[in-house]
Tab-separated table of C-alpha atoms in Angstrom:
chain	number	residue	atom	x	y	z
S	1	MET	CA	-11.694	79.907	86.030
S	2	ILE	CA	-12.914	78.196	83.887
S	3	ALA	CA	-11.864	73.888	84.913
S	4	ARG	CA	-11.078	71.425	81.488
S	5	ASP	CA	-14.846	69.830	81.800
S	6	GLY	CA	-16.440	73.037	81.253
S	7	SER	CA	-17.704	74.173	85.586
S	8	THR	CA	-16.331	77.038	86.275
S	9	ALA	CA	-14.540	77.187	89.562
S	10	THR	CA	-13.553	80.032	91.774
S	11	GLU	CA	-9.986	81.154	92.814
S	12	PRO	CA	-9.340	80.633	96.822
S	13	PRO	CA	-9.183	83.871	98.405
S	14	PRO	CA	-5.961	85.621	99.472
S	15	LEU	CA	-3.953	84.831	102.288
S	16	ARG	CA	-3.837	87.643	105.033
S	17	GLY	CA	-0.778	87.702	107.706
S	18	GLY	CA	-1.506	85.445	109.886
S	19	ASP	CA	-3.100	82.790	107.494
S	20	LYS	CA	0.217	83.388	105.571
S	21	GLN	CA	2.159	82.287	108.842
S	22	SER	CA	0.236	78.879	109.111
S	23	ALA	CA	0.172	78.075	105.833
S	24	ARG	CA	3.826	78.086	106.328
S	25	THR	CA	4.324	76.605	109.280
S	26	ALA	CA	2.037	73.353	108.384
S	27	THR	CA	4.073	73.460	105.093
S	28	GLY	CA	7.216	73.251	107.260
S	29	ARG	CA	5.914	71.078	109.111
S	30	ARG	CA	5.166	68.593	106.271
S	31	ARG	CA	8.532	68.901	105.107
S	32	GLY	CA	9.914	67.672	108.303
S	33	THR	CA	11.681	71.003	108.743
S	34	LYS	CA	12.168	71.420	112.542
S	35	LYS	CA	11.914	74.691	114.685
S	36	SER	CA	14.854	76.737	115.613
S	37	PRO	CA	15.737	75.870	119.604
S	38	LYS	CA	15.445	78.909	121.825
S	39	PRO	CA	18.154	80.796	123.403
S	40	ILE	CA	19.305	78.829	126.994
S	41	GLN	CA	18.876	82.194	129.167
S	42	VAL	CA	22.324	81.454	131.880
S	43	GLN	CA	21.313	82.815	135.579
S	44	PHE	CA	24.296	83.767	137.335
S	45	ARG	CA	23.548	83.270	141.273
S	46	THR	CA	25.543	85.185	143.917
S	47	ILE	CA	25.518	85.094	146.958
S	48	VAL	CA	24.781	89.161	146.694
S	49	SER	CA	22.704	90.139	143.525
S	50	PRO	CA	23.735	92.368	140.842
S	51	HIS	CA	20.815	94.153	142.116
S	52	GLN	CA	21.718	94.623	145.556
S	53	LEU	CA	25.471	95.153	144.597
S	54	ASN	CA	24.686	98.076	142.024
S	55	SER	CA	22.632	99.835	145.243
S	56	ARG	CA	24.023	102.863	147.229
S	57	TRP	CA	24.741	100.810	150.053
S	58	GLY	CA	25.897	97.429	148.252
S	59	ARG	CA	28.675	99.577	146.716
S	60	ARG	CA	29.597	101.299	150.155
S	61	ILE	CA	29.817	97.881	151.750
S	62	TYR	CA	31.823	96.153	148.464
S	63	TRP	CA	34.649	99.032	148.873
S	64	LEU	CA	35.001	98.747	152.609
S	65	VAL	CA	35.325	94.697	152.636
S	66	LEU	CA	37.521	95.081	149.624
S	67	ILE	CA	39.752	97.878	151.222
S	68	ALA	CA	39.798	96.167	154.399
S	69	VAL	CA	41.364	92.786	152.690
S	70	ILE	CA	43.840	95.112	151.129
S	71	VAL	CA	44.388	96.748	154.108
S	72	VAL	CA	44.931	93.543	156.305
S	73	PHE	CA	47.084	92.008	153.918
S	74	THR	CA	49.485	94.577	153.122
S	75	LEU	CA	50.171	94.565	156.548
S	76	ALA	CA	50.343	90.797	157.227
S	77	PHE	CA	53.339	91.163	154.614
S	78	VAL	CA	55.062	94.847	155.660
S	79	PHE	CA	55.134	94.842	159.108
S	80	PRO	CA	58.150	92.649	159.403
S	81	LEU	CA	59.636	94.834	157.431
S	82	TYR	CA	59.007	97.520	159.152
S	83	TRP	CA	59.571	96.103	162.641
S	84	MET	CA	63.021	94.926	161.083
S	85	ILE	CA	63.756	98.402	159.858
S	86	THR	CA	62.173	100.231	163.059
S	87	GLY	CA	64.235	97.915	165.744
S	88	ALA	CA	67.580	98.824	164.281
S	89	MET	CA	66.790	102.023	165.176
S	90	LYS	CA	66.157	101.634	168.412
S	91	THR	CA	68.416	100.812	171.249
S	92	PRO	CA	68.923	97.743	172.729
S	93	GLU	CA	66.925	98.586	176.033
S	94	GLU	CA	63.867	99.760	173.699
S	95	ILE	CA	63.728	96.667	171.881
S	96	ALA	CA	63.853	94.630	175.156
S	97	GLN	CA	61.266	96.404	176.565
S	98	MET	CA	57.527	95.004	177.251
S	99	PRO	CA	55.004	95.977	175.570
S	100	PRO	CA	57.201	97.075	172.609
S	101	SER	CA	57.112	100.496	171.657
S	102	LEU	CA	56.260	100.591	167.387
S	103	VAL	CA	58.125	104.009	167.288
S	104	PRO	CA	61.773	104.784	168.338
S	105	ALA	CA	62.024	107.251	170.515
S	106	ASP	CA	65.141	108.295	169.282
S	107	PRO	CA	65.973	106.977	165.997
S	108	THR	CA	69.527	106.113	165.020
S	109	LEU	CA	71.135	105.108	162.729
S	110	GLU	CA	74.489	103.718	164.464
S	111	ALA	CA	73.165	100.299	164.656
S	112	PHE	CA	73.413	99.579	160.670
S	113	PHE	CA	77.127	101.220	160.410
S	114	GLU	CA	78.034	98.988	163.245
S	115	ALA	CA	76.560	95.720	161.915
S	116	TRP	CA	77.970	96.860	158.584
S	117	ASP	CA	81.729	96.452	160.698
S	118	LEU	CA	80.995	93.676	163.250
S	119	PHE	CA	79.759	91.065	160.375
S	120	ASP	CA	81.598	92.248	157.910
S	121	ILE	CA	78.784	92.564	155.308
S	122	GLY	CA	80.902	93.848	152.646
S	123	THR	CA	82.597	90.318	152.057
S	124	LEU	CA	79.766	88.281	152.713
S	125	LEU	CA	77.585	90.113	149.625
S	126	ALA	CA	80.263	90.025	147.932
S	127	ASN	CA	80.498	85.968	148.145
S	128	THR	CA	76.692	85.780	147.680
S	129	ALA	CA	76.775	87.732	144.669
S	130	TYR	CA	79.676	85.676	143.214
S	131	TYR	CA	77.889	82.206	144.128
S	132	ALA	CA	74.431	83.550	142.993
S	133	LEU	CA	75.956	84.645	140.027
S	134	GLY	CA	77.445	81.102	139.180
S	135	ALA	CA	74.263	79.584	139.913
S	136	TRP	CA	72.489	81.608	137.793
S	137	LEU	CA	74.218	80.642	134.579
S	138	PHE	CA	74.520	76.972	135.285
S	139	SER	CA	70.948	77.246	135.898
S	140	MET	CA	70.568	79.096	132.485
S	141	ALA	CA	72.555	76.871	130.419
S	142	VAL	CA	70.877	73.365	132.310
S	143	ASP	CA	67.351	74.698	132.581
S	144	VAL	CA	66.943	76.428	129.054
S	145	THR	CA	68.753	73.420	127.318
S	146	ALA	CA	66.041	70.986	129.236
S	147	ALA	CA	62.851	73.032	128.533
S	148	TYR	CA	64.033	73.301	124.576
S	149	ALA	CA	64.181	69.279	124.099
S	150	LEU	CA	61.221	68.743	125.817
S	151	SER	CA	59.482	71.195	124.232
S	152	LYS	CA	60.767	71.146	120.476
S	153	LEU	CA	63.029	68.281	119.895
S	154	ARG	CA	60.257	65.730	121.216
S	155	PRO	CA	62.702	63.452	122.633
S	156	MET	CA	61.630	59.829	122.879
S	157	PHE	CA	59.775	59.440	126.753
S	158	GLY	CA	59.388	63.393	126.978
S	159	ASN	CA	56.560	62.960	129.005
S	160	VAL	CA	58.020	60.665	131.478
S	161	ILE	CA	60.525	62.745	131.791
S	162	LEU	CA	59.146	65.852	132.467
S	163	GLY	CA	56.601	63.816	134.468
S	164	ALA	CA	59.988	62.553	136.777
S	165	MET	CA	61.530	66.335	137.119
S	166	LEU	CA	58.228	67.519	138.560
S	167	ALA	CA	57.755	64.435	141.067
S	168	THR	CA	60.913	65.589	142.184
S	169	LEU	CA	58.871	69.232	143.600
S	170	MET	CA	56.554	66.715	145.351
S	171	ILE	CA	60.328	65.389	147.545
S	172	PRO	CA	60.523	68.009	150.925
S	173	PRO	CA	64.300	69.820	150.675
S	174	MET	CA	65.171	68.040	154.109
S	175	VAL	CA	64.718	64.690	152.979
S	176	ILE	CA	67.184	64.973	150.420
S	177	LEU	CA	69.352	67.186	152.194
S	178	ILE	CA	71.732	64.724	153.543
S	179	PRO	CA	72.437	62.452	150.308
S	180	LEU	CA	73.112	65.902	148.512
S	181	TYR	CA	75.611	66.755	151.585
S	182	VAL	CA	77.510	62.985	151.380
S	183	THR	CA	77.869	63.277	147.896
S	184	ILE	CA	79.207	67.082	148.099
S	185	VAL	CA	82.120	65.400	150.650
S	186	ASP	CA	82.901	62.871	148.420
S	187	LEU	CA	83.567	65.092	145.426
S	188	GLY	CA	85.723	67.277	147.743
S	189	LEU	CA	83.608	70.215	147.286
S	190	LEU	CA	83.443	71.448	150.744
S	191	ASN	CA	84.575	75.446	151.034
S	192	ASN	CA	84.174	75.462	147.072
S	193	ALA	CA	81.703	77.142	144.868
S	194	TRP	CA	80.971	73.948	142.944
S	195	GLY	CA	79.721	72.389	145.878
S	196	LEU	CA	76.450	74.879	145.598
S	197	TRP	CA	76.336	75.363	141.598
S	198	PHE	CA	76.187	71.685	141.411
S	199	PRO	CA	72.482	71.605	143.213
S	200	ALA	CA	71.638	74.839	141.466
S	201	ALA	CA	71.783	73.641	137.811
S	202	ALA	CA	69.041	71.618	137.632
S	203	ASN	CA	65.325	72.643	138.782
S	204	GLY	CA	62.785	71.044	137.756
S	205	PHE	CA	60.019	74.800	138.418
S	206	ASN	CA	62.093	76.699	136.287
S	207	ILE	CA	62.115	73.873	133.184
S	208	PHE	CA	58.456	73.452	133.958
S	209	LEU	CA	58.470	77.388	133.455
S	210	LEU	CA	60.101	77.969	130.640
S	211	LYS	CA	58.802	74.480	128.608
S	212	ARG	CA	55.385	75.775	128.863
S	213	PHE	CA	56.419	79.098	127.555
S	214	PHE	CA	58.384	77.340	124.310
S	215	ASP	CA	55.386	75.668	123.850
S	216	SER	CA	53.302	78.767	123.125
S	217	ILE	CA	56.044	79.894	120.196
S	218	PRO	CA	54.937	79.257	116.668
S	219	ARG	CA	55.941	76.315	115.257
S	220	GLU	CA	56.086	78.213	111.995
S	221	LEU	CA	58.844	80.868	113.488
S	222	ILE	CA	60.832	77.165	114.154
S	223	GLU	CA	60.191	75.350	110.615
S	224	ALA	CA	61.077	78.743	108.967
S	225	ALA	CA	64.560	78.504	110.703
S	226	GLN	CA	65.148	75.056	109.833
S	227	ILE	CA	64.477	75.820	106.162
S	228	ASP	CA	67.504	78.131	106.096
S	229	GLY	CA	69.612	75.745	107.153
S	230	ALA	CA	70.013	76.389	110.882
S	231	GLY	CA	70.314	73.551	113.318
S	232	PRO	CA	69.082	72.622	117.006
S	233	LEU	CA	71.331	74.951	118.740
S	234	ARG	CA	71.505	78.122	115.815
S	235	VAL	CA	67.639	78.061	116.494
S	236	LEU	CA	67.408	78.131	120.118
S	237	TRP	CA	70.008	80.413	120.192
S	238	SER	CA	68.776	82.939	116.948
S	239	VAL	CA	65.112	82.543	117.209
S	240	VAL	CA	63.681	80.942	121.447
S	241	LEU	CA	66.140	82.706	123.205
S	242	PRO	CA	64.891	86.433	121.670
S	243	VAL	CA	61.395	86.118	122.287
S	244	SER	CA	61.843	84.187	125.328
S	245	ARG	CA	63.120	87.284	127.238
S	246	PRO	CA	60.361	87.486	129.806
S	247	ILE	CA	60.313	83.906	130.858
S	248	LEU	CA	63.962	83.891	130.736
S	249	GLY	CA	64.090	87.204	133.666
S	250	VAL	CA	61.865	85.422	135.691
S	251	VAL	CA	63.639	81.811	135.910
S	252	SER	CA	66.854	84.311	136.292
S	253	ILE	CA	65.083	86.167	139.631
S	254	PHE	CA	63.849	83.373	140.968
S	255	THR	CA	67.630	81.920	140.911
S	256	ILE	CA	69.375	84.793	142.171
S	257	VAL	CA	66.317	85.589	145.070
S	258	THR	CA	66.816	81.601	146.103
S	259	ALA	CA	70.689	81.977	146.147
S	260	PHE	CA	70.618	84.744	148.247
S	261	LYS	CA	68.062	83.106	150.492
S	262	ASP	CA	69.788	79.564	150.912
S	263	PHE	CA	70.764	78.711	154.850
S	264	VAL	CA	70.783	75.312	155.014
S	265	LEU	CA	72.761	73.847	152.560
S	266	PRO	CA	75.684	77.110	152.378
S	267	LEU	CA	76.131	76.767	156.339
S	268	LEU	CA	76.960	72.914	155.303
S	269	VAL	CA	79.511	73.106	152.658
S	270	MET	CA	80.634	76.607	153.148
S	271	THR	CA	82.501	76.052	156.477
S	272	ASP	CA	85.166	78.408	156.099
S	273	SER	CA	84.373	82.010	157.637
S	274	GLU	CA	85.713	84.029	154.501
S	275	LYS	CA	83.613	81.979	151.984
S	276	MET	CA	80.524	82.294	153.946
S	277	THR	CA	77.301	83.750	152.896
S	278	ILE	CA	75.420	86.138	153.948
S	279	SER	CA	72.957	84.354	155.723
S	280	VAL	CA	75.401	82.498	157.253
S	281	GLY	CA	77.831	85.077	158.747
S	282	LEU	CA	74.847	86.618	159.838
S	283	SER	CA	73.970	83.879	161.963
S	284	GLN	CA	77.430	82.985	163.109
S	285	THR	CA	77.990	85.953	164.872
S	286	ALA	CA	74.422	86.543	165.693
S	287	GLY	CA	75.478	85.647	169.477
S	288	ALA	CA	77.915	87.776	169.959
S	289	VAL	CA	76.155	91.098	168.980
S	290	THR	CA	73.213	93.124	170.354
S	291	GLN	CA	69.379	92.505	169.017
S	292	ASN	CA	69.515	96.198	167.123
S	293	GLN	CA	72.457	95.359	165.365
S	294	ILE	CA	71.632	92.041	164.567
S	295	MET	CA	67.759	93.815	162.946
S	296	GLY	CA	70.392	96.202	161.414
S	297	GLY	CA	72.794	93.811	159.558
S	298	LEU	CA	69.723	92.009	158.098
S	299	VAL	CA	68.305	95.088	156.575
S	300	ILE	CA	71.270	95.514	155.260
S	301	ALA	CA	71.153	92.394	153.558
S	302	GLY	CA	67.485	92.498	152.488
S	303	ILE	CA	68.696	95.778	150.393
S	304	PRO	CA	69.531	93.921	146.930
S	305	MET	CA	66.713	91.635	147.103
S	306	ILE	CA	64.473	94.567	147.511
S	307	ILE	CA	66.087	96.964	144.784
S	308	VAL	CA	65.732	93.229	142.598
S	309	PHE	CA	62.075	92.987	143.221
S	310	PHE	CA	61.176	96.911	142.392
S	311	VAL	CA	63.178	96.877	139.245
S	312	PHE	CA	61.912	93.310	138.208
S	313	GLN	CA	58.495	93.137	139.238
S	314	ARG	CA	57.205	94.110	135.795
S	315	HIS	CA	59.053	90.900	134.164
S	316	ILE	CA	58.094	88.866	136.764
S	317	MET	CA	54.361	89.350	136.059
S	318	ALA	CA	54.610	89.346	132.120
S	319	GLY	CA	56.761	86.485	132.231
S	320	LEU	CA	54.060	84.637	134.373
S	321	THR	CA	51.290	85.455	132.052
S	322	ALA	CA	53.154	85.364	128.763
S	323	GLY	CA	53.431	81.207	128.736
S	324	SER	CA	49.160	81.227	128.458
S	325	ILE	CA	49.339	83.729	125.418
S	326	LYS	CA	49.443	81.418	121.962
S	327	GLY	CA	51.139	83.051	118.700
């Protein structure tokens, strides 16, 4: 190549692959570009390494420990129920013998029929179902509207009100039992179903569960209903409640189970033998019957709640996890 001054200039030799990379690196440094950072490799350190866990003995030990834990915890929860059922099938002498036997020698169902007649379990179950139904209706009316107001209506000092409701969960129930009983007596609600319905109407835990679920409902659904002219109550009835069936089922189950197993407050409020709940009625006549008859009555009293659990267990899990999913 001939330069302007007449001198001859030679062309630079072509760059090889490595030279081109060096030239680009040098050019990039001159232009001030930064090199891309290397990805950080995260290492998870556990007591048992993945290599040991994937080995033959590691898998065997893992399944052995898992099965042992499941069996132990299952026995811890199921054995009292088994002991109650088998105790009702034993004779009074067999129950009192030491050491006790795990399996009845001559199982019989006579204790169940005797307990039904001695305890008048039919009347006690009817009373308990009546109180549980009223408690459920009042709880749904109060808890749902309170949670809806805190979640969607956004009242002033809503977080403070919710915090005060949750603070009541930190107070032991026995602490407020005496003031509650005095209030019921002053209102003249002894031996009255309203004495059990009013305390069950407001529950801070149920309100918290409902509010968390209502928060996950898309705001666009509420705004679309408002554009169509729906008021707050119409939005609650036509939009919020239809999509909140899982959590409503969970709260309903909690309320009904609480009403069935409650003992202290019905013992103080329902002093009339014709108006007692199943838990109070069994305790009042327990000293005049045998132990196998007591266990037979307890088994019959627990059957409704066992049926409720097996029927609605899927709704319980779905309702507790649905509030964490947006959209």
